[in-house]
Amino acid sequence: MRDLKEKLMSAVFFASALVSIFAVGLICFFLLRNGLPAIGKIGLFRFLLGKEWSPSDVPPAFGIFPMILGSLYVTAGAILIGVPVGVLSAIYLARVCPKKFYRFIKPGVELLAGIPSVVYGFFGMVVIVPITGNSILSACVLLGIMILPTIVAIAESAIRAVPESYYEGALALGAGHYRSVFFVTLPAAKSGIFAAIILGIGRAIGETMAVIMVAGNQARMPVSLLKGVRTLTANIVIEMGYAADFHRETLIATGVVLFLFVLVTNLSFSALKRGGKL
């Protein structure tokens, strides 16, 4: 009877894992089946490197290079802002923060993760846009705030997972508290910290609603941090409502490019981890 229960539970776990794999496979199949024909008709290089996106013109132009650059700039800016703040916050929570403050700060950080994107967007429109305008910089600052809870939570867990003997050993050798944390504990936790950064990148590059509300959304080559930009996700959401036929196929093809970005980022992290560099 006990063996039967264990086999049954193993089957349940296996089926649960298959559901996740099936969902990913289904998404890949949908994107590739509907997106690749459009890329084939336009031409891969014209689609990826074309600088003009004007589906309603005659003849129409379907170049997504401005949106690719927009997504990369906005994501890079968010990482530059969010990663230092997030990692330092995680260090503070894991190694410095007194318990009486921790019980207030930690729920506050967790609350950030539960705020809907549209609320972040309203915050950006009211607080950030009056200062920096509808621009790349506004989107970077807002996304930098939005990825904080992801980075803080995972990086803090990684730092706490480092055996206490590492820290105590550094102290025993004469290192101070902060030297022990930065030169012993942090290197030991680098794999988890990089995982936090990768998830932060995924959150930033996939965010749509908040970016639409602050980024300006002009489908043109980005020329300045203080000028508007349109990202790949914004391009899909803004035009999918009225797109039809080939225009709709090109938007799904844009989703294929976005999916490949996330896939390459995750695979790169996995490769580095397997190679022992993280």
PDB file of C-alpha atoms in Angstrom:
ATOM      1  CA  MET A   1       0.000   0.000   0.000  1.00  0.00           C
ATOM      2  CA  ARG A   2       2.843   2.355   0.893  1.00  0.00           C
ATOM      3  CA  ASP A   3       4.625   1.658  -2.408  1.00  0.00           C
ATOM      4  CA  LEU A   4       1.394   2.329  -4.279  1.00  0.00           C
ATOM      5  CA  LYS A   5       1.004   5.714  -2.576  1.00  0.00           C
ATOM      6  CA  GLU A   6       4.577   6.668  -3.387  1.00  0.00           C
ATOM      7  CA  LYS A   7       4.145   5.672  -7.027  1.00  0.00           C
ATOM      8  CA  LEU A   8       0.907   7.619  -7.181  1.00  0.00           C
ATOM      9  CA  MET A   9       2.562  10.729  -5.749  1.00  0.00           C
ATOM     10  CA  SER A  10       5.471  10.340  -8.165  1.00  0.00           C
ATOM     11  CA  ALA A  11       2.975  10.215 -11.022  1.00  0.00           C
ATOM     12  CA  VAL A  12       1.251  13.359  -9.736  1.00  0.00           C
ATOM     13  CA  PHE A  13       4.571  15.235  -9.517  1.00  0.00           C
ATOM     14  CA  PHE A  14       5.563  14.026 -12.983  1.00  0.00           C
ATOM     15  CA  ALA A  15       2.229  15.130 -14.421  1.00  0.00           C
ATOM     16  CA  SER A  16       2.617  18.550 -12.784  1.00  0.00           C
ATOM     17  CA  ALA A  17       6.050  18.956 -14.343  1.00  0.00           C
ATOM     18  CA  LEU A  18       4.663  17.921 -17.729  1.00  0.00           C
ATOM     19  CA  VAL A  19       1.997  20.627 -17.501  1.00  0.00           C
ATOM     20  CA  SER A  20       4.698  23.301 -17.249  1.00  0.00           C
ATOM     21  CA  ILE A  21       6.676  21.824 -20.138  1.00  0.00           C
ATOM     22  CA  PHE A  22       3.512  21.450 -22.225  1.00  0.00           C
ATOM     23  CA  ALA A  23       2.595  25.106 -21.601  1.00  0.00           C
ATOM     24  CA  VAL A  24       6.037  26.291 -22.721  1.00  0.00           C
ATOM     25  CA  GLY A  25       5.907  24.025 -25.763  1.00  0.00           C
ATOM     26  CA  LEU A  26       2.439  25.285 -26.684  1.00  0.00           C
ATOM     27  CA  ILE A  27       3.532  28.924 -26.441  1.00  0.00           C
ATOM     28  CA  CYS A  28       6.595  28.210 -28.601  1.00  0.00           C
ATOM     29  CA  PHE A  29       4.465  26.406 -31.193  1.00  0.00           C
ATOM     30  CA  PHE A  30       1.923  29.251 -31.361  1.00  0.00           C
ATOM     31  CA  LEU A  31       4.561  31.973 -31.687  1.00  0.00           C
ATOM     32  CA  LEU A  32       6.676  30.171 -34.261  1.00  0.00           C
ATOM     33  CA  ARG A  33       3.726  28.943 -36.345  1.00  0.00           C
ATOM     34  CA  ASN A  34       2.169  32.399 -36.587  1.00  0.00           C
ATOM     35  CA  GLY A  35       5.283  34.562 -36.488  1.00  0.00           C
ATOM     36  CA  LEU A  36       7.877  32.867 -38.688  1.00  0.00           C
ATOM     37  CA  PRO A  37       5.858  33.125 -41.955  1.00  0.00           C
ATOM     38  CA  ALA A  38       5.703  36.916 -41.540  1.00  0.00           C
ATOM     39  CA  ILE A  39       9.462  37.106 -40.939  1.00  0.00           C
ATOM     40  CA  GLY A  40       9.982  34.962 -44.037  1.00  0.00           C
ATOM     41  CA  LYS A  41       7.853  37.275 -46.202  1.00  0.00           C
ATOM     42  CA  ILE A  42       9.548  40.459 -44.967  1.00  0.00           C
ATOM     43  CA  GLY A  43      13.066  39.014 -44.801  1.00  0.00           C
ATOM     44  CA  LEU A  44      14.909  38.374 -41.541  1.00  0.00           C
ATOM     45  CA  PHE A  45      17.358  41.265 -41.847  1.00  0.00           C
ATOM     46  CA  ARG A  46      14.758  43.755 -43.098  1.00  0.00           C
ATOM     47  CA  PHE A  47      12.519  42.793 -40.190  1.00  0.00           C
ATOM     48  CA  LEU A  48      15.193  42.919 -37.482  1.00  0.00           C
ATOM     49  CA  LEU A  49      17.293  45.805 -38.811  1.00  0.00           C
ATOM     50  CA  GLY A  50      14.686  47.917 -40.578  1.00  0.00           C
ATOM     51  CA  LYS A  51      14.497  51.404 -39.059  1.00  0.00           C
ATOM     52  CA  GLU A  52      10.939  52.232 -40.129  1.00  0.00           C
ATOM     53  CA  TRP A  53       7.709  50.836 -38.686  1.00  0.00           C
ATOM     54  CA  SER A  54       4.670  52.145 -40.568  1.00  0.00           C
ATOM     55  CA  PRO A  55       2.107  49.368 -41.174  1.00  0.00           C
ATOM     56  CA  SER A  56      -0.543  51.747 -42.554  1.00  0.00           C
ATOM     57  CA  ASP A  57       1.651  53.316 -45.263  1.00  0.00           C
ATOM     58  CA  VAL A  58       1.593  52.234 -48.887  1.00  0.00           C
ATOM     59  CA  PRO A  59       3.786  50.274 -49.163  1.00  0.00           C
ATOM     60  CA  PRO A  60       3.967  49.378 -45.467  1.00  0.00           C
ATOM     61  CA  ALA A  61       7.260  49.113 -43.573  1.00  0.00           C
ATOM     62  CA  PHE A  62       7.839  46.531 -40.865  1.00  0.00           C
ATOM     63  CA  GLY A  63      11.273  47.200 -39.367  1.00  0.00           C
ATOM     64  CA  ILE A  64      11.477  46.613 -35.608  1.00  0.00           C
ATOM     65  CA  PHE A  65      15.036  47.821 -34.999  1.00  0.00           C
ATOM     66  CA  PRO A  66      13.856  50.973 -33.154  1.00  0.00           C
ATOM     67  CA  MET A  67      11.755  48.812 -30.808  1.00  0.00           C
ATOM     68  CA  ILE A  68      14.631  46.371 -30.249  1.00  0.00           C
ATOM     69  CA  LEU A  69      16.907  49.256 -29.283  1.00  0.00           C
ATOM     70  CA  GLY A  70      14.127  50.726 -27.136  1.00  0.00           C
ATOM     71  CA  SER A  71      13.714  47.486 -25.205  1.00  0.00           C
ATOM     72  CA  LEU A  72      17.483  47.100 -24.755  1.00  0.00           C
ATOM     73  CA  TYR A  73      17.970  50.705 -23.595  1.00  0.00           C
ATOM     74  CA  VAL A  74      15.070  50.611 -21.161  1.00  0.00           C
ATOM     75  CA  THR A  75      16.122  47.219 -19.756  1.00  0.00           C
ATOM     76  CA  ALA A  76      19.775  48.265 -19.423  1.00  0.00           C
ATOM     77  CA  GLY A  77      18.765  51.473 -17.656  1.00  0.00           C
ATOM     78  CA  ALA A  78      16.494  49.583 -15.275  1.00  0.00           C
ATOM     79  CA  ILE A  79      19.298  47.139 -14.469  1.00  0.00           C
ATOM     80  CA  LEU A  80      21.766  49.981 -13.856  1.00  0.00           C
ATOM     81  CA  ILE A  81      19.332  51.547 -11.397  1.00  0.00           C
ATOM     82  CA  GLY A  82      17.710  48.483  -9.876  1.00  0.00           C
ATOM     83  CA  VAL A  83      20.613  46.056  -9.438  1.00  0.00           C
ATOM     84  CA  PRO A  84      22.882  48.161  -7.174  1.00  0.00           C
ATOM     85  CA  VAL A  85      19.947  49.294  -5.055  1.00  0.00           C
ATOM     86  CA  GLY A  86      18.464  45.791  -4.910  1.00  0.00           C
ATOM     87  CA  VAL A  87      21.709  43.985  -4.017  1.00  0.00           C
ATOM     88  CA  LEU A  88      22.672  46.548  -1.376  1.00  0.00           C
ATOM     89  CA  SER A  89      19.154  46.305   0.059  1.00  0.00           C
ATOM     90  CA  ALA A  90      19.475  42.524   0.196  1.00  0.00           C
ATOM     91  CA  ILE A  91      22.827  42.818   2.005  1.00  0.00           C
ATOM     92  CA  TYR A  92      21.278  45.226   4.488  1.00  0.00           C
ATOM     93  CA  LEU A  93      18.315  42.946   5.167  1.00  0.00           C
ATOM     94  CA  ALA A  94      20.431  39.803   5.452  1.00  0.00           C
ATOM     95  CA  ARG A  95      23.451  41.065   7.362  1.00  0.00           C
ATOM     96  CA  VAL A  96      22.907  44.512   8.823  1.00  0.00           C
ATOM     97  CA  CYS A  97      19.263  45.260   9.546  1.00  0.00           C
ATOM     98  CA  PRO A  98      18.221  44.996  13.230  1.00  0.00           C
ATOM     99  CA  LYS A  99      15.308  42.638  13.792  1.00  0.00           C
ATOM    100  CA  LYS A 100      13.030  45.408  15.038  1.00  0.00           C
ATOM    101  CA  PHE A 101      13.418  47.238  11.701  1.00  0.00           C
ATOM    102  CA  TYR A 102      13.430  44.056   9.570  1.00  0.00           C
ATOM    103  CA  ARG A 103       9.850  43.218  10.426  1.00  0.00           C
ATOM    104  CA  PHE A 104       8.768  46.544   8.938  1.00  0.00           C
ATOM    105  CA  ILE A 105      11.155  46.832   5.984  1.00  0.00           C
ATOM    106  CA  LYS A 106      10.749  43.281   4.659  1.00  0.00           C
ATOM    107  CA  PRO A 107       6.939  43.450   4.301  1.00  0.00           C
ATOM    108  CA  GLY A 108       7.357  46.820   2.603  1.00  0.00           C
ATOM    109  CA  VAL A 109       9.661  45.316  -0.025  1.00  0.00           C
ATOM    110  CA  GLU A 110       7.315  42.367  -0.491  1.00  0.00           C
ATOM    111  CA  LEU A 111       4.407  44.763  -0.940  1.00  0.00           C
ATOM    112  CA  LEU A 112       6.211  46.305  -3.925  1.00  0.00           C
ATOM    113  CA  ALA A 113       5.955  42.937  -5.700  1.00  0.00           C
ATOM    114  CA  GLY A 114       2.186  42.894  -5.328  1.00  0.00           C
ATOM    115  CA  ILE A 115       1.471  46.356  -6.713  1.00  0.00           C
ATOM    116  CA  PRO A 116      -0.192  46.130 -10.153  1.00  0.00           C
ATOM    117  CA  SER A 117       1.724  47.452 -13.138  1.00  0.00           C
ATOM    118  CA  VAL A 118      -0.927  50.049 -13.892  1.00  0.00           C
ATOM    119  CA  VAL A 119      -0.467  51.542 -10.413  1.00  0.00           C
ATOM    120  CA  TYR A 120       3.264  51.803 -11.063  1.00  0.00           C
ATOM    121  CA  GLY A 121       2.316  53.505 -14.318  1.00  0.00           C
ATOM    122  CA  PHE A 122       0.164  56.068 -12.519  1.00  0.00           C
ATOM    123  CA  PHE A 123       3.011  56.694 -10.078  1.00  0.00           C
ATOM    124  CA  GLY A 124       5.357  57.246 -13.007  1.00  0.00           C
ATOM    125  CA  MET A 125       2.945  59.640 -14.726  1.00  0.00           C
ATOM    126  CA  VAL A 126       2.442  61.732 -11.595  1.00  0.00           C
ATOM    127  CA  VAL A 127       5.925  61.687 -10.032  1.00  0.00           C
ATOM    128  CA  ILE A 128       8.545  60.842 -12.689  1.00  0.00           C
ATOM    129  CA  VAL A 129       7.141  62.150 -16.000  1.00  0.00           C
ATOM    130  CA  PRO A 130       6.777  65.779 -14.758  1.00  0.00           C
ATOM    131  CA  ILE A 131      10.553  65.739 -14.120  1.00  0.00           C
ATOM    132  CA  THR A 132      11.968  63.740 -17.039  1.00  0.00           C
ATOM    133  CA  GLY A 133       9.049  63.757 -19.503  1.00  0.00           C
ATOM    134  CA  ASN A 134       7.724  60.788 -21.463  1.00  0.00           C
ATOM    135  CA  SER A 135      11.145  59.410 -22.197  1.00  0.00           C
ATOM    136  CA  ILE A 136      13.604  56.530 -21.985  1.00  0.00           C
ATOM    137  CA  LEU A 137      14.855  57.853 -18.649  1.00  0.00           C
ATOM    138  CA  SER A 138      11.364  57.795 -17.141  1.00  0.00           C
ATOM    139  CA  ALA A 139      10.888  54.186 -18.202  1.00  0.00           C
ATOM    140  CA  CYS A 140      14.326  53.239 -16.819  1.00  0.00           C
ATOM    141  CA  VAL A 141      13.619  54.781 -13.420  1.00  0.00           C
ATOM    142  CA  LEU A 142      10.173  53.228 -13.170  1.00  0.00           C
ATOM    143  CA  LEU A 143      11.352  49.764 -14.235  1.00  0.00           C
ATOM    144  CA  GLY A 144      14.329  50.078 -11.893  1.00  0.00           C
ATOM    145  CA  ILE A 145      11.837  50.439  -9.034  1.00  0.00           C
ATOM    146  CA  MET A 146       9.623  47.624 -10.329  1.00  0.00           C
ATOM    147  CA  ILE A 147      12.418  45.027 -10.445  1.00  0.00           C
ATOM    148  CA  LEU A 148      13.574  45.813  -6.899  1.00  0.00           C
ATOM    149  CA  PRO A 149      11.393  43.288  -5.036  1.00  0.00           C
ATOM    150  CA  THR A 150      12.484  40.443  -7.340  1.00  0.00           C
ATOM    151  CA  ILE A 151      16.176  41.217  -6.925  1.00  0.00           C
ATOM    152  CA  VAL A 152      15.969  41.927  -3.186  1.00  0.00           C
ATOM    153  CA  ALA A 153      14.024  38.762  -2.333  1.00  0.00           C
ATOM    154  CA  ILE A 154      16.199  36.324  -4.303  1.00  0.00           C
ATOM    155  CA  ALA A 155      19.516  37.991  -3.473  1.00  0.00           C
ATOM    156  CA  GLU A 156      18.648  38.065   0.236  1.00  0.00           C
ATOM    157  CA  SER A 157      17.797  34.353   0.170  1.00  0.00           C
ATOM    158  CA  ALA A 158      21.099  33.617  -1.598  1.00  0.00           C
ATOM    159  CA  ILE A 159      23.089  35.595   0.971  1.00  0.00           C
ATOM    160  CA  ARG A 160      21.310  33.914   3.878  1.00  0.00           C
ATOM    161  CA  ALA A 161      22.025  30.492   2.319  1.00  0.00           C
ATOM    162  CA  VAL A 162      25.793  31.012   2.639  1.00  0.00           C
ATOM    163  CA  PRO A 163      27.036  28.977   5.641  1.00  0.00           C
ATOM    164  CA  GLU A 164      27.679  31.154   8.663  1.00  0.00           C
ATOM    165  CA  SER A 165      31.107  29.523   9.035  1.00  0.00           C
ATOM    166  CA  TYR A 166      32.323  31.487   5.961  1.00  0.00           C
ATOM    167  CA  TYR A 167      31.535  34.786   7.664  1.00  0.00           C
ATOM    168  CA  GLU A 168      32.869  33.669  11.041  1.00  0.00           C
ATOM    169  CA  GLY A 169      36.053  32.362   9.431  1.00  0.00           C
ATOM    170  CA  ALA A 170      36.688  35.751   7.806  1.00  0.00           C
ATOM    171  CA  LEU A 171      36.144  37.463  11.160  1.00  0.00           C
ATOM    172  CA  ALA A 172      38.548  35.033  12.816  1.00  0.00           C
ATOM    173  CA  LEU A 173      41.215  35.975  10.267  1.00  0.00           C
ATOM    174  CA  GLY A 174      40.896  39.615  11.242  1.00  0.00           C
ATOM    175  CA  ALA A 175      38.488  40.974   8.617  1.00  0.00           C
ATOM    176  CA  GLY A 176      35.858  43.455   9.713  1.00  0.00           C
ATOM    177  CA  HIS A 177      32.112  42.963   9.390  1.00  0.00           C
ATOM    178  CA  TYR A 178      31.642  44.676   6.028  1.00  0.00           C
ATOM    179  CA  ARG A 179      34.878  43.269   4.593  1.00  0.00           C
ATOM    180  CA  SER A 180      33.722  39.767   5.528  1.00  0.00           C
ATOM    181  CA  VAL A 181      30.328  40.358   3.928  1.00  0.00           C
ATOM    182  CA  PHE A 182      31.624  41.880   0.679  1.00  0.00           C
ATOM    183  CA  PHE A 183      34.691  39.677   0.133  1.00  0.00           C
ATOM    184  CA  VAL A 184      33.534  36.338   1.544  1.00  0.00           C
ATOM    185  CA  THR A 185      29.755  36.090   1.816  1.00  0.00           C
ATOM    186  CA  LEU A 186      28.861  37.889  -1.434  1.00  0.00           C
ATOM    187  CA  PRO A 187      31.221  35.859  -3.683  1.00  0.00           C
ATOM    188  CA  ALA A 188      29.808  32.674  -2.168  1.00  0.00           C
ATOM    189  CA  ALA A 189      26.293  33.869  -2.992  1.00  0.00           C
ATOM    190  CA  LYS A 190      27.055  35.124  -6.506  1.00  0.00           C
ATOM    191  CA  SER A 191      25.129  32.343  -8.261  1.00  0.00           C
ATOM    192  CA  GLY A 192      21.906  33.275  -6.472  1.00  0.00           C
ATOM    193  CA  ILE A 193      22.548  36.986  -6.966  1.00  0.00           C
ATOM    194  CA  PHE A 194      23.027  36.504 -10.710  1.00  0.00           C
ATOM    195  CA  ALA A 195      19.804  34.491 -10.785  1.00  0.00           C
ATOM    196  CA  ALA A 196      18.086  37.480  -9.155  1.00  0.00           C
ATOM    197  CA  ILE A 197      19.522  39.795 -11.813  1.00  0.00           C
ATOM    198  CA  ILE A 198      18.411  37.474 -14.643  1.00  0.00           C
ATOM    199  CA  LEU A 199      14.869  37.400 -13.270  1.00  0.00           C
ATOM    200  CA  GLY A 200      15.010  41.182 -12.936  1.00  0.00           C
ATOM    201  CA  ILE A 201      16.010  41.445 -16.605  1.00  0.00           C
ATOM    202  CA  GLY A 202      13.098  39.177 -17.523  1.00  0.00           C
ATOM    203  CA  ARG A 203      10.707  41.367 -15.544  1.00  0.00           C
ATOM    204  CA  ALA A 204      12.068  44.557 -17.100  1.00  0.00           C
ATOM    205  CA  ILE A 205      12.109  43.410 -20.732  1.00  0.00           C
ATOM    206  CA  GLY A 206       8.626  41.902 -20.466  1.00  0.00           C
ATOM    207  CA  GLU A 207       6.928  44.786 -18.694  1.00  0.00           C
ATOM    208  CA  THR A 208       4.311  46.516 -20.810  1.00  0.00           C
ATOM    209  CA  MET A 209       1.616  48.588 -19.122  1.00  0.00           C
ATOM    210  CA  ALA A 210       3.821  50.808 -16.947  1.00  0.00           C
ATOM    211  CA  VAL A 211       6.234  51.387 -19.842  1.00  0.00           C
ATOM    212  CA  ILE A 212       3.419  52.427 -22.178  1.00  0.00           C
ATOM    213  CA  MET A 213       2.283  55.038 -19.636  1.00  0.00           C
ATOM    214  CA  VAL A 214       5.665  56.785 -19.312  1.00  0.00           C
ATOM    215  CA  ALA A 215       7.843  56.028 -22.360  1.00  0.00           C
ATOM    216  CA  GLY A 216       6.173  58.152 -25.037  1.00  0.00           C
ATOM    217  CA  ASN A 217       5.742  55.208 -27.448  1.00  0.00           C
ATOM    218  CA  GLN A 218       7.097  56.803 -30.625  1.00  0.00           C
ATOM    219  CA  ALA A 219       8.081  54.105 -33.135  1.00  0.00           C
ATOM    220  CA  ARG A 220      11.340  55.798 -34.097  1.00  0.00           C
ATOM    221  CA  MET A 221      15.044  55.391 -33.479  1.00  0.00           C
ATOM    222  CA  PRO A 222      15.945  56.394 -29.914  1.00  0.00           C
ATOM    223  CA  VAL A 223      18.116  59.508 -30.009  1.00  0.00           C
ATOM    224  CA  SER A 224      18.290  60.675 -26.407  1.00  0.00           C
ATOM    225  CA  LEU A 225      17.532  59.568 -22.863  1.00  0.00           C
ATOM    226  CA  LEU A 226      15.017  62.394 -22.669  1.00  0.00           C
ATOM    227  CA  LYS A 227      13.151  61.440 -25.856  1.00  0.00           C
ATOM    228  CA  GLY A 228      10.311  58.982 -26.230  1.00  0.00           C
ATOM    229  CA  VAL A 229      10.763  55.374 -27.222  1.00  0.00           C
ATOM    230  CA  ARG A 230       8.637  52.333 -27.996  1.00  0.00           C
ATOM    231  CA  THR A 231       9.560  48.883 -26.725  1.00  0.00           C
ATOM    232  CA  LEU A 232       8.740  45.521 -28.309  1.00  0.00           C
ATOM    233  CA  THR A 233       6.039  44.773 -25.746  1.00  0.00           C
ATOM    234  CA  ALA A 234       4.479  48.220 -26.128  1.00  0.00           C
ATOM    235  CA  ASN A 235       4.463  47.826 -29.928  1.00  0.00           C
ATOM    236  CA  ILE A 236       2.468  44.607 -29.629  1.00  0.00           C
ATOM    237  CA  VAL A 237      -0.041  45.907 -27.100  1.00  0.00           C
ATOM    238  CA  ILE A 238      -0.651  49.275 -28.755  1.00  0.00           C
ATOM    239  CA  GLU A 239      -1.359  47.881 -32.237  1.00  0.00           C
ATOM    240  CA  MET A 240      -2.763  44.409 -31.628  1.00  0.00           C
ATOM    241  CA  GLY A 241      -6.239  45.825 -30.916  1.00  0.00           C
ATOM    242  CA  TYR A 242      -6.788  46.991 -34.492  1.00  0.00           C
ATOM    243  CA  ALA A 243      -4.235  44.945 -36.420  1.00  0.00           C
ATOM    244  CA  ALA A 244      -5.454  42.427 -38.983  1.00  0.00           C
ATOM    245  CA  ASP A 245      -4.064  39.962 -41.482  1.00  0.00           C
ATOM    246  CA  PHE A 246      -0.368  40.506 -42.240  1.00  0.00           C
ATOM    247  CA  HIS A 247      -0.047  43.376 -39.756  1.00  0.00           C
ATOM    248  CA  ARG A 248      -1.192  41.026 -36.990  1.00  0.00           C
ATOM    249  CA  GLU A 249       1.284  38.376 -38.120  1.00  0.00           C
ATOM    250  CA  THR A 250       4.146  40.878 -37.873  1.00  0.00           C
ATOM    251  CA  LEU A 251       3.130  41.710 -34.294  1.00  0.00           C
ATOM    252  CA  ILE A 252       3.242  38.009 -33.410  1.00  0.00           C
ATOM    253  CA  ALA A 253       6.655  37.886 -35.101  1.00  0.00           C
ATOM    254  CA  THR A 254       7.652  40.730 -32.772  1.00  0.00           C
ATOM    255  CA  GLY A 255       6.622  38.444 -29.922  1.00  0.00           C
ATOM    256  CA  VAL A 256       8.933  35.752 -31.332  1.00  0.00           C
ATOM    257  CA  VAL A 257      11.867  38.185 -31.145  1.00  0.00           C
ATOM    258  CA  LEU A 258      10.928  39.134 -27.579  1.00  0.00           C
ATOM    259  CA  PHE A 259      10.657  35.471 -26.609  1.00  0.00           C
ATOM    260  CA  LEU A 260      14.097  34.771 -28.097  1.00  0.00           C
ATOM    261  CA  PHE A 261      15.598  37.634 -26.080  1.00  0.00           C
ATOM    262  CA  VAL A 262      14.350  36.114 -22.832  1.00  0.00           C
ATOM    263  CA  LEU A 263      15.351  32.618 -23.948  1.00  0.00           C
ATOM    264  CA  VAL A 264      18.908  33.658 -24.841  1.00  0.00           C
ATOM    265  CA  THR A 265      19.267  35.512 -21.531  1.00  0.00           C
ATOM    266  CA  ASN A 266      18.207  32.461 -19.522  1.00  0.00           C
ATOM    267  CA  LEU A 267      20.297  30.037 -21.575  1.00  0.00           C
ATOM    268  CA  SER A 268      23.357  32.279 -21.181  1.00  0.00           C
ATOM    269  CA  PHE A 269      22.922  32.238 -17.422  1.00  0.00           C
ATOM    270  CA  SER A 270      22.519  28.445 -17.424  1.00  0.00           C
ATOM    271  CA  ALA A 271      25.626  28.042 -19.587  1.00  0.00           C
ATOM    272  CA  LEU A 272      27.695  30.238 -17.277  1.00  0.00           C
ATOM    273  CA  LYS A 273      26.455  28.313 -14.268  1.00  0.00           C
ATOM    274  CA  ARG A 274      27.243  24.941 -15.828  1.00  0.00           C
ATOM    275  CA  GLY A 275      30.677  26.209 -16.823  1.00  0.00           C
ATOM    276  CA  GLY A 276      31.436  26.986 -13.198  1.00  0.00           C
ATOM    277  CA  LYS A 277      31.815  30.715 -13.829  1.00  0.00           C
ATOM    278  CA  LEU A 278      28.962  31.515 -11.447  1.00  0.00           C
TER     279      LEU A 278
END
